[in-house]
Coordinates of N, CA and C in Angstrom, one line a residue:
M30 N 119.2 53.9 -19.3 CA 119.3 52.5 -19.0 C 118.0 52.1 -18.4
E31 N 117.3 51.1 -18.7 CA 116.1 50.5 -18.1 C 116.5 49.1 -17.4
R32 N 116.0 49.0 -16.3 CA 116.0 47.6 -15.6 C 114.9 46.8 -15.8
V33 N 115.0 45.5 -16.0 CA 113.9 44.6 -16.1 C 113.7 43.8 -14.8
D34 N 112.7 43.9 -14.1 CA 112.4 43.2 -12.9 C 113.6 43.5 -11.9
G35 N 114.2 44.9 -12.0 CA 115.2 45.1 -11.0 C 116.6 44.9 -11.6
Y36 N 116.7 44.1 -12.7 CA 118.1 43.7 -13.2 C 118.5 44.6 -14.3
A37 N 119.8 45.0 -14.3 CA 120.4 45.8 -15.5 C 121.0 44.8 -16.4
P38 N 121.0 45.2 -17.7 CA 121.7 44.4 -18.7 C 123.3 44.4 -18.3
L39 N 123.8 43.1 -18.6 CA 125.2 42.9 -18.1 C 126.2 43.9 -18.8
R40 N 125.8 44.4 -20.1 CA 126.6 45.4 -20.9 C 126.7 46.7 -20.2
E41 N 125.7 46.8 -19.2 CA 125.7 48.2 -18.6 C 126.6 48.4 -17.4
Y42 N 127.3 47.3 -16.9 CA 128.3 47.3 -15.9 C 129.7 47.7 -16.1
A43 N 130.2 48.5 -15.3 CA 131.7 48.8 -15.3 C 132.3 48.2 -14.1
L44 N 133.7 47.9 -14.1 CA 134.3 47.3 -13.0 C 135.4 48.3 -12.5
V45 N 135.4 48.6 -11.1 CA 136.6 49.2 -10.5 C 137.1 48.2 -9.4
G46 N 138.4 48.3 -9.3 CA 139.1 47.3 -8.4 C 140.4 47.8 -7.7
D47 N 140.9 47.2 -6.8 CA 142.1 47.4 -6.3 C 143.2 46.4 -6.3
G48 N 143.1 45.4 -7.2 CA 144.1 44.4 -7.3 C 143.7 43.1 -6.4
R49 N 142.7 43.3 -5.5 CA 142.4 42.2 -4.7 C 140.9 41.9 -4.8
T50 N 140.0 42.8 -5.0 CA 138.6 42.6 -5.3 C 138.1 43.7 -6.2
G51 N 136.9 43.6 -6.7 CA 136.3 44.5 -7.6 C 134.9 44.7 -7.4
A52 N 134.4 46.0 -7.7 CA 133.0 46.2 -7.7 C 132.4 46.5 -9.0
L53 N 131.2 45.9 -9.3 CA 130.5 46.1 -10.5 C 129.5 47.1 -10.4
I54 N 129.7 48.2 -11.2 CA 128.7 49.4 -11.0 C 127.9 49.6 -12.3
A55 N 126.6 49.6 -12.1 CA 125.7 49.9 -13.2 C 125.7 51.3 -13.8
R56 N 125.2 51.5 -15.0 CA 125.2 52.9 -15.5 C 124.4 53.8 -14.8
D57 N 123.5 53.2 -14.0 CA 122.6 54.1 -13.2 C 123.2 54.4 -11.8
G58 N 124.4 53.9 -11.5 CA 125.1 54.4 -10.4 C 124.9 53.5 -9.3
S59 N 124.4 52.3 -9.5 CA 124.2 51.3 -8.4 C 125.4 50.3 -8.4
V60 N 126.1 50.0 -7.2 CA 127.1 49.0 -6.9 C 126.3 47.8 -6.7
D61 N 126.3 46.9 -7.7 CA 125.4 45.7 -7.7 C 126.2 44.4 -7.3
W62 N 127.6 44.5 -7.2 CA 128.3 43.4 -7.0 C 129.7 43.8 -6.3
L63 N 129.9 43.4 -5.1 CA 131.2 43.5 -4.4 C 131.4 42.4 -3.4
C64 N 132.6 41.8 -3.5 CA 133.0 40.8 -2.5 C 134.1 41.4 -1.6
L65 N 134.1 41.1 -0.4 CA 135.0 41.7 0.7 C 135.5 40.6 1.6
P66 N 136.8 40.4 1.9 CA 137.9 41.4 1.5 C 138.4 41.2 0.2
D67 N 138.2 39.9 -0.5 CA 138.9 39.6 -1.7 C 137.9 39.1 -2.7
V68 N 138.4 38.8 -4.0 CA 137.4 38.6 -5.0 C 136.9 37.2 -4.8
D69 N 137.4 36.4 -4.1 CA 136.9 35.1 -3.9 C 136.1 34.9 -2.5
S70 N 136.0 36.1 -1.8 CA 135.2 36.1 -0.6 C 133.7 36.2 -0.8
P71 N 132.9 36.0 0.1 CA 131.4 36.1 -0.1 C 131.0 37.6 -0.4
S72 N 130.0 37.8 -1.0 CA 129.5 39.1 -1.5 C 129.0 39.9 -0.4
V73 N 129.0 41.3 -0.4 CA 128.4 42.1 0.5 C 127.2 42.8 -0.4
F74 N 127.4 42.9 -1.5 CA 126.3 43.5 -2.6 C 126.3 42.4 -3.7
A75 N 124.9 41.9 -3.9 CA 124.7 40.9 -4.9 C 123.5 41.1 -5.6
R76 N 123.1 42.4 -6.0 CA 121.9 42.7 -6.6 C 121.9 42.2 -8.0
I77 N 123.0 42.0 -8.6 CA 123.2 41.5 -9.9 C 122.6 40.0 -10.0
L78 N 122.7 39.3 -8.8 CA 122.1 37.9 -8.8 C 120.6 37.8 -8.2
D79 N 120.3 38.7 -7.4 CA 119.1 38.8 -6.7 C 118.7 40.3 -6.5
A80 N 117.8 40.6 -7.3 CA 117.4 42.1 -7.3 C 116.7 42.5 -6.0
E81 N 116.0 41.5 -5.3 CA 115.2 41.9 -4.2 C 116.1 41.6 -2.9
R82 N 117.0 40.6 -2.8 CA 117.6 40.4 -1.5 C 119.2 40.4 -1.6
G83 N 119.6 40.7 -2.8 CA 121.2 40.6 -2.8 C 121.9 41.8 -2.2
G84 N 121.2 43.0 -2.2 CA 121.9 44.1 -1.6 C 122.7 45.0 -2.6
S85 N 122.7 46.1 -2.4 CA 123.4 47.2 -3.2 C 123.7 48.4 -2.6
F86 N 124.5 49.3 -3.4 CA 124.8 50.6 -2.9 C 124.4 51.6 -3.9
R87 N 123.3 52.2 -4.0 CA 122.9 53.0 -5.0 C 123.1 54.6 -4.8
L88 N 123.4 55.2 -5.9 CA 123.5 56.6 -5.9 C 123.2 57.3 -7.2
E89 N 122.1 58.2 -7.3 CA 121.7 58.6 -8.5 C 120.9 59.9 -8.3
P90 N 120.6 60.7 -9.5 CA 119.7 61.8 -9.4 C 118.3 61.3 -9.1
T91 N 117.6 62.1 -8.4 CA 116.2 61.8 -8.0 C 115.2 61.9 -9.3
A92 N 115.5 62.8 -10.3 CA 114.8 63.1 -11.5 C 115.4 62.2 -12.6
P93 N 114.5 61.9 -13.6 CA 115.1 61.1 -14.8 C 116.3 61.8 -15.3
F94 N 117.2 60.8 -15.9 CA 118.5 61.3 -16.3 C 119.1 60.5 -17.4
D95 N 120.1 61.1 -18.0 CA 120.9 60.4 -19.2 C 122.3 60.2 -18.4
A96 N 123.0 59.1 -18.7 CA 124.4 58.8 -18.2 C 125.4 58.6 -19.2
E97 N 126.5 59.3 -19.1 CA 127.6 59.0 -19.9 C 128.9 58.6 -19.0
R98 N 129.6 57.6 -19.4 CA 130.7 57.3 -18.4 C 132.1 57.1 -19.2
R99 N 133.1 56.9 -18.5 CA 134.5 56.6 -19.1 C 135.3 56.2 -18.0
Y100 N 136.5 55.6 -18.3 CA 137.5 55.4 -17.3 C 138.5 56.7 -17.6
L101 N 139.0 57.2 -16.4 CA 140.0 58.2 -16.6 C 141.3 57.5 -17.1
E102 N 142.0 58.3 -18.0 CA 143.1 57.7 -18.8 C 144.1 57.0 -17.9
S103 N 144.5 55.9 -18.4 CA 145.5 55.0 -17.9 C 145.1 54.6 -16.2
S104 N 143.8 54.3 -16.0 CA 143.4 54.1 -14.6 C 142.2 53.2 -14.8
N105 N 141.9 52.8 -13.5 CA 140.6 51.9 -13.2 C 139.6 52.8 -12.5
V106 N 139.7 54.1 -12.6 CA 138.8 55.1 -12.1 C 137.7 55.4 -13.0
L107 N 136.5 55.2 -12.4 CA 135.2 55.2 -13.5 C 134.5 56.7 -13.1
E108 N 134.3 57.4 -14.2 CA 133.7 58.7 -14.1 C 132.4 58.6 -15.0
T109 N 131.3 59.0 -14.2 CA 130.0 58.9 -14.7 C 129.4 60.3 -14.6
T110 N 128.9 60.8 -15.8 CA 128.2 62.1 -15.8 C 126.7 62.0 -15.9
F111 N 125.9 62.5 -14.9 CA 124.4 62.4 -15.1 C 124.0 63.7 -15.3
T112 N 123.1 63.7 -16.5 CA 122.4 64.9 -17.0 C 120.9 64.9 -16.8
T113 N 120.4 65.8 -16.0 CA 118.9 65.8 -15.9 C 118.4 67.3 -16.3
S114 N 117.1 67.5 -16.2 CA 116.7 68.7 -16.6 C 116.9 69.8 -15.7
E115 N 117.5 69.5 -14.6 CA 117.9 70.5 -13.6 C 119.4 70.8 -13.6
G116 N 120.1 70.0 -14.3 CA 121.6 70.3 -14.3 C 122.4 69.0 -14.5
R117 N 123.7 69.1 -14.2 CA 124.6 68.0 -14.3 C 125.4 67.7 -13.1
V118 N 125.8 66.5 -12.9 CA 126.7 66.1 -11.8 C 127.7 65.1 -12.4
R119 N 128.8 65.0 -11.8 CA 129.9 63.9 -12.1 C 130.1 63.0 -11.0
L120 N 130.0 61.7 -11.0 CA 130.3 60.7 -10.1 C 131.6 60.1 -10.5
T121 N 132.5 60.0 -9.5 CA 133.7 59.3 -9.7 C 133.8 58.3 -8.6
D122 N 134.1 57.1 -9.2 CA 134.1 55.9 -8.3 C 135.5 55.3 -8.3
A123 N 136.0 54.8 -7.2 CA 137.3 54.1 -7.3 C 137.4 53.3 -6.0
M124 N 138.3 52.1 -6.2 CA 138.7 51.5 -4.9 C 140.1 52.0 -4.9
T125 N 140.4 52.6 -3.6 CA 141.6 53.3 -3.5 C 142.7 52.6 -3.1
L126 N 143.9 53.0 -3.4 CA 145.2 52.4 -2.9 C 145.9 53.4 -2.1
S127 N 147.1 52.9 -1.4 CA 147.9 53.7 -0.7 C 149.0 54.3 -1.5
D128 N 149.8 55.2 -0.9 CA 151.0 55.8 -1.6 C 152.2 54.9 -1.5
S129 N 152.2 53.9 -0.6 CA 153.4 53.2 -0.3 C 154.0 52.3 -1.5
G130 N 153.1 52.1 -2.4 CA 153.5 51.0 -3.5 C 153.2 49.7 -3.1
R131 N 152.7 49.5 -1.9 CA 152.4 48.1 -1.5 C 150.8 48.2 -1.1
L132 N 150.2 47.0 -1.3 CA 148.8 46.9 -0.9 C 148.7 46.9 0.6
A133 N 147.8 48.0 1.0 CA 147.5 48.2 2.4 C 146.3 47.4 2.8
P134 N 146.1 47.1 4.1 CA 145.0 46.2 4.6 C 143.7 46.8 4.3
L135 N 143.6 48.2 4.1 CA 142.4 49.0 3.8 C 141.7 48.5 2.4
R136 N 140.4 48.2 2.6 CA 139.6 48.1 1.4 C 138.6 49.3 1.5
E137 N 138.7 50.1 0.4 CA 137.9 51.4 0.5 C 137.2 51.6 -0.9
L138 N 136.0 51.7 -1.0 CA 135.3 52.2 -2.2 C 134.9 53.7 -1.9
V139 N 135.5 54.6 -2.7 CA 135.2 56.1 -2.6 C 134.3 56.5 -3.8
R140 N 133.2 57.3 -3.4 CA 132.4 57.8 -4.4 C 132.2 59.3 -4.3
K141 N 132.8 60.1 -5.2 CA 132.7 61.5 -5.1 C 131.8 62.1 -6.0
V142 N 130.9 62.9 -5.7 CA 130.0 63.6 -6.7 C 130.3 65.0 -6.7
E143 N 130.3 65.6 -7.9 CA 130.6 67.0 -8.1 C 129.4 67.7 -8.9
G144 N 129.1 68.8 -8.5 CA 128.1 69.5 -9.3 C 128.7 70.3 -10.4
L145 N 128.2 70.1 -11.7 CA 128.8 70.8 -12.7 C 127.9 71.9 -13.3
A146 N 126.6 71.8 -13.2 CA 125.7 72.9 -13.8 C 124.3 72.7 -13.0
G147 N 123.6 73.8 -12.9 CA 122.4 73.8 -12.3 C 122.4 73.4 -10.8
N148 N 121.3 72.8 -10.4 CA 121.2 72.2 -8.9 C 120.4 70.9 -9.0
V149 N 121.2 69.8 -8.7 CA 120.8 68.6 -9.0 C 120.4 67.8 -7.6
P150 N 119.2 67.4 -7.3 CA 119.0 66.6 -6.2 C 119.2 65.1 -6.5
L151 N 119.9 64.5 -5.3 CA 120.4 63.1 -5.6 C 119.9 62.3 -4.4
R152 N 119.9 60.9 -4.5 CA 119.5 60.1 -3.5 C 120.5 59.0 -3.6
W153 N 120.6 58.3 -2.4 CA 121.5 57.1 -2.1 C 120.9 56.1 -1.3
A154 N 121.1 54.8 -1.4 CA 120.7 53.7 -0.6 C 121.8 52.8 -0.2
F155 N 122.1 52.5 0.9 CA 123.1 51.6 1.4 C 122.4 50.3 2.0
E156 N 122.5 49.2 1.2 CA 121.7 48.1 1.6 C 122.7 46.8 1.5
P157 N 123.6 46.6 2.4 CA 124.4 45.6 2.4 C 123.8 44.2 2.9
R158 N 124.2 43.2 2.1 CA 123.7 41.8 2.5 C 124.8 40.8 2.6
F159 N 125.5 40.5 3.7 CA 126.7 39.7 3.7 C 126.4 38.3 3.3
D160 N 127.5 37.6 2.8 CA 127.5 36.3 2.5 C 126.3 35.9 1.5
Y161 N 126.2 36.6 0.4 CA 125.3 36.3 -0.8 C 123.8 36.6 -0.3
G162 N 123.7 37.4 0.8 CA 122.4 37.6 1.4 C 121.8 36.6 2.4
R163 N 122.8 35.6 2.7 CA 122.3 34.6 3.7 C 122.6 34.9 5.2
A164 N 123.5 35.9 5.4 CA 124.0 36.2 6.8 C 122.9 37.3 7.4
D165 N 122.8 37.2 8.7 CA 122.0 38.2 9.4 C 122.8 39.6 9.5
T166 N 122.3 40.6 8.8 CA 123.1 41.8 8.8 C 122.5 42.8 9.7
R167 N 123.4 43.5 10.4 CA 122.8 44.3 11.5 C 123.5 45.8 11.0
I168 N 122.7 46.7 11.1 CA 123.1 48.2 10.8 C 123.0 49.1 11.9
E169 N 124.0 49.9 12.3 CA 123.7 50.8 13.5 C 124.6 52.0 13.1
R170 N 124.3 53.1 14.0 CA 124.9 54.3 13.8 C 125.9 54.7 14.9
R171 N 127.2 54.9 14.7 CA 128.0 55.2 15.8 C 129.1 56.3 15.3
A172 N 129.4 57.1 16.3 CA 130.3 58.2 16.0 C 130.1 58.9 14.6
G173 N 128.9 59.1 14.3 CA 128.6 59.9 13.1 C 128.7 59.0 11.8
R174 N 128.8 57.6 11.9 CA 129.0 56.8 10.8 C 127.9 55.7 10.9
W175 N 127.6 55.1 9.7 CA 126.9 54.0 9.7 C 127.9 52.6 9.6
F176 N 127.5 51.6 10.4 CA 128.1 50.4 10.5 C 127.4 49.2 10.2
A177 N 127.7 48.3 9.3 CA 126.9 47.2 9.1 C 127.7 45.9 9.5
H178 N 127.3 45.0 10.1 CA 127.8 43.9 10.7 C 127.3 42.6 10.4
A179 N 128.2 41.6 10.2 CA 127.7 40.1 10.1 C 128.8 39.3 10.4
G180 N 128.7 38.8 11.7 CA 129.8 37.8 12.1 C 131.0 38.7 12.4
A181 N 132.2 38.3 11.8 CA 133.5 39.0 11.9 C 133.6 40.1 10.8
S182 N 132.7 40.3 9.9 CA 132.8 41.2 8.8 C 132.0 42.5 9.1
A183 N 132.5 43.6 8.6 CA 132.0 44.8 8.9 C 132.1 45.8 7.6
L184 N 131.3 46.7 7.6 CA 131.4 47.8 6.7 C 131.0 49.1 7.4
A185 N 131.9 50.1 7.0 CA 131.8 51.5 7.7 C 131.5 52.5 6.6
L186 N 130.4 53.2 6.6 CA 129.8 54.1 5.6 C 130.2 55.6 6.2
T187 N 130.9 56.4 5.6 CA 131.2 57.7 6.0 C 130.6 58.6 4.9
L188 N 129.8 59.7 5.3 CA 129.1 60.6 4.4 C 129.6 62.0 4.7
C189 N 130.0 62.6 3.7 CA 130.6 64.0 3.8 C 129.8 64.9 2.8
D190 N 128.9 65.9 3.3 CA 128.0 66.5 2.6 C 127.1 65.9 1.6
A191 N 126.6 64.6 2.2 CA 125.7 63.8 1.4 C 124.6 63.4 2.3
G192 N 124.3 64.3 3.4 CA 123.2 63.9 4.3 C 123.6 63.0 5.3
E193 N 122.7 62.7 6.3 CA 123.1 61.8 7.3 C 122.3 60.4 7.1
G194 N 121.3 60.3 6.4 CA 120.7 59.0 6.1 C 119.8 58.6 7.3
A195 N 118.8 57.7 7.0 CA 118.0 57.1 8.0 C 117.7 55.6 7.8
L196 N 117.7 55.0 8.8 CA 117.7 53.5 8.6 C 116.2 53.0 8.7
R197 N 115.8 52.2 7.6 CA 114.4 51.8 7.5 C 114.4 50.5 6.8
D198 N 113.7 49.5 7.3 CA 113.6 48.2 6.6 C 115.0 47.6 6.1
G199 N 116.1 47.7 6.9 CA 117.3 47.0 6.4 C 118.2 47.9 5.6
A200 N 117.8 49.1 5.3 CA 118.6 49.9 4.4 C 118.7 51.3 4.9
V201 N 119.9 51.9 4.7 CA 120.0 53.3 5.1 C 119.9 54.2 3.8
T202 N 119.0 55.1 3.8 CA 118.8 56.0 2.7 C 118.9 57.4 3.0
G203 N 119.3 58.3 1.9 CA 119.3 59.6 2.3 C 119.2 60.4 0.9
E204 N 119.1 61.8 1.1 CA 119.1 62.6 -0.2 C 119.9 63.9 0.1
F205 N 120.3 64.5 -0.9 CA 121.1 65.8 -0.9 C 121.0 66.4 -2.2
A206 N 121.5 67.6 -2.3 CA 121.5 68.3 -3.6 C 122.8 69.0 -3.8
L207 N 123.2 69.0 -5.0 CA 124.6 69.8 -5.4 C 124.3 70.9 -6.4
A208 N 124.9 72.1 -6.1 CA 124.8 73.1 -7.2 C 126.3 73.1 -7.8
A209 N 126.4 73.7 -9.0 CA 127.7 73.8 -9.6 C 128.8 74.3 -8.7
G210 N 129.8 73.6 -8.7 CA 131.0 73.9 -7.8 C 131.0 73.2 -6.4
E211 N 129.9 72.5 -6.1 CA 129.8 72.0 -4.8 C 130.1 70.4 -5.0
S212 N 130.6 69.8 -4.0 CA 130.9 68.4 -4.0 C 130.5 67.6 -2.8
A213 N 130.3 66.2 -3.0 CA 130.0 65.4 -1.7 C 130.8 64.2 -2.0
L214 N 131.2 63.5 -0.8 CA 131.9 62.3 -0.8 C 131.4 61.2 -0.1
V215 N 131.3 60.0 -0.5 CA 131.0 58.9 0.4 C 132.0 57.8 0.4
S216 N 132.4 57.3 1.5 CA 133.5 56.3 1.5 C 133.0 55.2 2.3
L217 N 133.3 53.9 1.6 CA 132.8 52.7 2.2 C 134.0 51.8 2.5
A218 N 134.2 51.6 3.8 CA 135.5 50.9 4.2 C 135.1 49.4 4.7
G219 N 135.6 48.4 4.3 CA 135.4 47.1 4.6 C 136.4 46.4 5.5
T220 N 136.1 45.6 6.5 CA 137.0 44.7 7.2 C 136.5 43.5 7.5
D221 N 137.5 42.6 7.8 CA 137.1 41.2 8.1 C 138.2 40.6 9.1
R222 N 137.7 40.4 10.2 CA 138.4 39.7 11.3 C 139.5 40.7 11.7
E223 N 139.2 41.9 11.6 CA 140.4 43.0 12.1 C 139.7 44.2 12.3
P224 N 140.3 45.3 13.1 CA 139.6 46.4 13.3 C 139.3 47.3 12.0
A225 N 138.3 48.0 12.1 CA 138.1 48.8 10.8 C 138.9 50.0 10.7
V226 N 139.5 50.3 9.5 CA 140.2 51.5 9.3 C 139.3 52.6 8.8
I227 N 139.2 53.6 9.5 CA 138.2 54.7 9.2 C 138.9 55.9 8.7
S228 N 138.6 56.4 7.5 CA 139.4 57.4 6.9 C 138.5 58.7 7.0
G229 N 139.2 59.8 7.0 CA 138.6 61.2 6.9 C 138.5 61.6 5.5
R230 N 137.8 62.6 5.2 CA 137.5 63.0 3.8 C 138.9 63.4 3.1
D231 N 139.7 64.1 3.8 CA 141.0 64.6 3.2 C 141.9 63.3 2.8
D232 N 141.8 62.3 3.7 CA 142.5 61.0 3.2 C 141.9 60.3 2.1
S233 N 140.6 60.2 2.1 CA 140.0 59.4 1.1 C 140.1 60.3 -0.2
E234 N 140.0 61.6 -0.3 CA 140.1 62.3 -1.5 C 141.6 62.2 -2.0
H235 N 142.5 62.2 -1.1 CA 144.0 62.1 -1.5 C 144.3 60.8 -2.2
R236 N 143.6 59.8 -1.6 CA 143.9 58.4 -2.3 C 143.1 58.4 -3.7
L237 N 141.9 59.0 -3.7 CA 141.2 58.9 -4.9 C 142.0 59.7 -6.0

């Protein structure tokens, strides 16, 4: 997939959601649209509208790659397989739900990467821009996680075996590598006018 001036063709997007909001994810692994806490709330990622200032959450191999994807059967869980000259990895994206049968307050986007073959270096970039990029976004690291704030809204980024990341120019970026049989998990939890619900890896994987 080729971007033109930073924009992906609309046909290259897939949607994951939890019944209240949804994220648009391009074939290259970039979350380019997400409104929180609900679908009619202001965006936190809007690269699909403004490639420079809209914000996004990117995750991709560092080397050139081919990407194939599908939804898991009878689900809104998106699976993307990246193939590079060094190997293959599988990225699973979902906005998770609880076991109770009722919608819980938690808004969580989980991204799990699994090594399938070879050894694949990957990179990610967390660049939130609240309120369609109009709000002043502050990013800081606390208790081993990255937090982004704007007014009463916040995002908490939890990284498991995906590096720690570094803050530069309003974005947190990092790199890691996966060999066959290894995995990493990234959880993004959103909150608005209430305390953030922070999940551990086991909880996030269970809901995924």
